[in-house]
C-alpha cells in the first residue's frame, strides 16, 4: 500500500497526507482535520454547490469563523489563482486537495494560527512543550475546554510523537494539529 501511495503522492496532496500519516511523518490529527473539511464541505455542497470562487469564499467564511480576515483572504486568493492557472471550475475535490496542500505546507489557516502562537510562546525555543507548559499556554487558546480536556489534547499530541524532543515533550507541530481538530469540532 505504501508503494502505491508513493507512486501517486506527487500528484495528490490527499495521498501525501495519507502516506505521511502511515509512515509517521505527519501527525494523525492532520488526517482527522482533513476529514472534518470533507464533512463540512459535504454539508455546504448540499446547501450551496461549489461552482464559483464566490461560493468558495462563502465556504471559507464557514470553515474559518473567527479567523483573521487577512488569513482567509490570502487563502481565497491562493485558491482563486490555482483554479485560474489550471483552467478548471471549483469543486469540493479541488477544495479538499487545495486545503490539504495548505496543511502539508503549514499554510492552512487554523494550523498556521496555532503553530504561530505556540512557536511564539515556546520560551526555551525547544520546539515543544511539557504538559504543564502546554496547559499554561493552551488553556487561554481554548477557554471553553476544561483542564482535563486540555490534558487529553496534550496526550494525543504526545502519542503521535517519536520522542525526539524528550519522552514528555509534545512538538509544536503535533500540538498545532491536535488543537486545530479540537477547535474545529
XYZ file of C-alpha atoms in Angstrom:
185
model
C 0.000 0.000 0.000
C 2.848 2.391 0.771
C 4.327 1.780 -2.667
C 1.013 2.766 -4.277
C 0.859 5.863 -2.092
C 4.388 6.815 -3.087
C 3.557 6.401 -6.779
C 0.633 8.822 -6.620
C 1.816 11.163 -3.866
C 3.410 13.697 -6.189
C 0.115 14.318 -7.953
C -2.227 14.368 -4.970
C -1.861 16.159 -1.627
C -4.517 13.940 -0.048
C -2.413 10.859 -0.861
C 0.718 12.601 0.509
C -1.183 13.278 3.718
C -2.360 9.674 3.989
C 1.111 8.318 3.228
C 2.681 10.711 5.739
C 0.335 9.503 8.460
C 1.045 5.851 7.606
C 4.803 6.455 7.638
C 4.679 8.516 10.822
C 5.972 11.742 9.260
C 2.633 13.567 9.623
C 0.632 13.584 12.843
C -2.583 11.557 12.681
C -4.607 14.617 13.709
C -3.845 16.188 10.312
C -5.847 13.418 8.648
C -8.727 13.989 11.069
C -8.539 17.683 10.225
C -8.944 16.864 6.534
C -11.865 14.546 7.330
C -13.591 17.406 9.135
C -13.216 19.538 5.978
C -14.860 16.775 3.988
C -17.781 16.691 6.378
C -18.214 20.460 6.335
C -17.870 20.621 2.559
C -20.459 17.876 2.106
C -22.924 19.912 4.176
C -22.040 23.106 2.316
C -22.269 21.398 -1.061
C -25.785 20.263 -0.246
C -26.850 23.803 0.706
C -24.837 25.672 -1.920
C -22.891 23.869 -4.657
C -19.246 24.877 -5.012
C -19.252 26.098 -8.598
C -17.684 29.513 -8.265
C -14.968 31.393 -6.448
C -17.694 33.290 -4.606
C -19.146 30.003 -3.287
C -15.642 29.030 -2.156
C -15.338 32.355 -0.345
C -18.585 31.648 1.496
C -17.335 28.172 2.369
C -14.127 29.679 3.772
C -16.210 32.037 5.894
C -17.968 28.987 7.401
C -14.781 26.962 7.738
C -12.774 29.716 9.415
C -15.260 31.531 11.634
C -13.325 33.982 13.784
C -10.109 33.750 11.769
C -8.179 36.848 10.774
C -9.649 38.366 7.606
C -6.195 38.637 6.026
C -5.557 34.917 6.501
C -8.899 33.965 4.961
C -8.379 36.420 2.089
C -4.903 35.009 1.411
C -6.383 31.509 1.248
C -9.150 32.691 -1.064
C -6.666 34.433 -3.368
C -4.355 31.399 -3.465
C -7.271 29.110 -4.378
C -8.547 31.541 -6.996
C -5.059 31.672 -8.535
C -4.773 27.875 -8.564
C -8.164 27.458 -10.253
C -7.315 30.155 -12.799
C -3.906 28.627 -13.611
C -5.415 25.179 -14.094
C -8.379 26.493 -16.065
C -10.894 24.448 -14.112
C -14.018 25.053 -12.082
C -14.021 24.979 -8.285
C -15.250 21.655 -6.907
C -15.307 20.055 -3.483
C -12.490 17.752 -4.584
C -10.387 20.733 -5.707
C -11.056 22.486 -2.391
C -10.064 19.432 -0.346
C -6.912 18.969 -2.415
C -6.051 22.664 -2.031
C -6.686 22.767 1.725
C -4.681 19.565 2.197
C -1.779 21.096 0.294
C -2.058 24.176 2.512
C -1.979 21.945 5.603
C 1.033 19.967 4.414
C 2.965 23.176 3.741
C 1.953 24.734 7.077
C -0.171 27.456 5.455
C -3.643 26.195 6.408
C -5.317 28.978 8.400
C -6.184 27.119 11.598
C -2.987 25.076 11.785
C -0.823 28.132 10.983
C -2.540 30.139 13.721
C -1.793 27.546 16.391
C 1.726 26.845 15.120
C 2.489 30.587 15.138
C 1.134 31.097 18.672
C 2.837 28.018 20.087
C 6.171 28.880 18.466
C 5.917 32.385 19.893
C 5.100 31.030 23.369
C 7.873 28.420 23.249
C 10.039 30.283 25.736
C 13.013 27.931 25.532
C 12.775 27.613 21.742
C 12.846 23.846 22.222
C 10.207 23.217 19.558
C 7.806 21.672 22.041
C 6.090 21.778 25.397
C 5.841 19.711 28.544
C 2.289 19.123 29.721
C 2.405 21.845 32.379
C 3.927 24.387 29.965
C 1.316 23.489 27.346
C -1.536 23.900 29.833
C -0.216 27.349 30.733
C -0.223 28.349 27.058
C -3.093 26.197 25.771
C -5.833 26.905 28.293
C -6.319 30.520 27.105
C -6.377 29.348 23.458
C -9.465 27.210 24.036
C -11.027 28.692 27.169
C -14.200 26.614 26.810
C -12.196 23.423 27.356
C -11.559 22.059 30.832
C -8.103 21.346 32.191
C -8.788 17.609 31.809
C -9.740 18.074 28.146
C -6.575 20.049 27.514
C -4.503 17.304 29.170
C -6.125 14.917 26.679
C -5.136 17.289 23.839
C -1.544 17.149 25.081
C -1.647 13.361 25.485
C -2.986 12.927 21.949
C -0.250 15.153 20.539
C 2.383 13.298 22.542
C 1.066 9.891 21.414
C 1.915 10.741 17.809
C 5.482 11.748 18.627
C 8.683 9.769 18.191
C 10.286 11.051 21.381
C 12.880 13.183 19.572
C 12.197 16.150 21.875
C 12.094 14.012 25.013
C 9.725 11.484 26.498
C 7.256 14.019 27.878
C 7.541 16.819 25.309
C 4.989 17.283 22.523
C 6.151 19.208 19.466
C 4.648 22.497 18.337
C 3.659 20.739 15.097
C 1.770 17.915 16.826
C 0.069 20.289 19.264
C -0.968 22.632 16.437
C -2.522 19.710 14.525
C -4.475 18.463 17.544
C -5.575 21.971 18.576
C -6.812 22.554 15.018
C -9.012 19.475 15.185
C -10.316 20.321 18.649
C -11.165 23.879 17.629
C -12.925 22.685 14.501
C -15.107 20.120 16.281
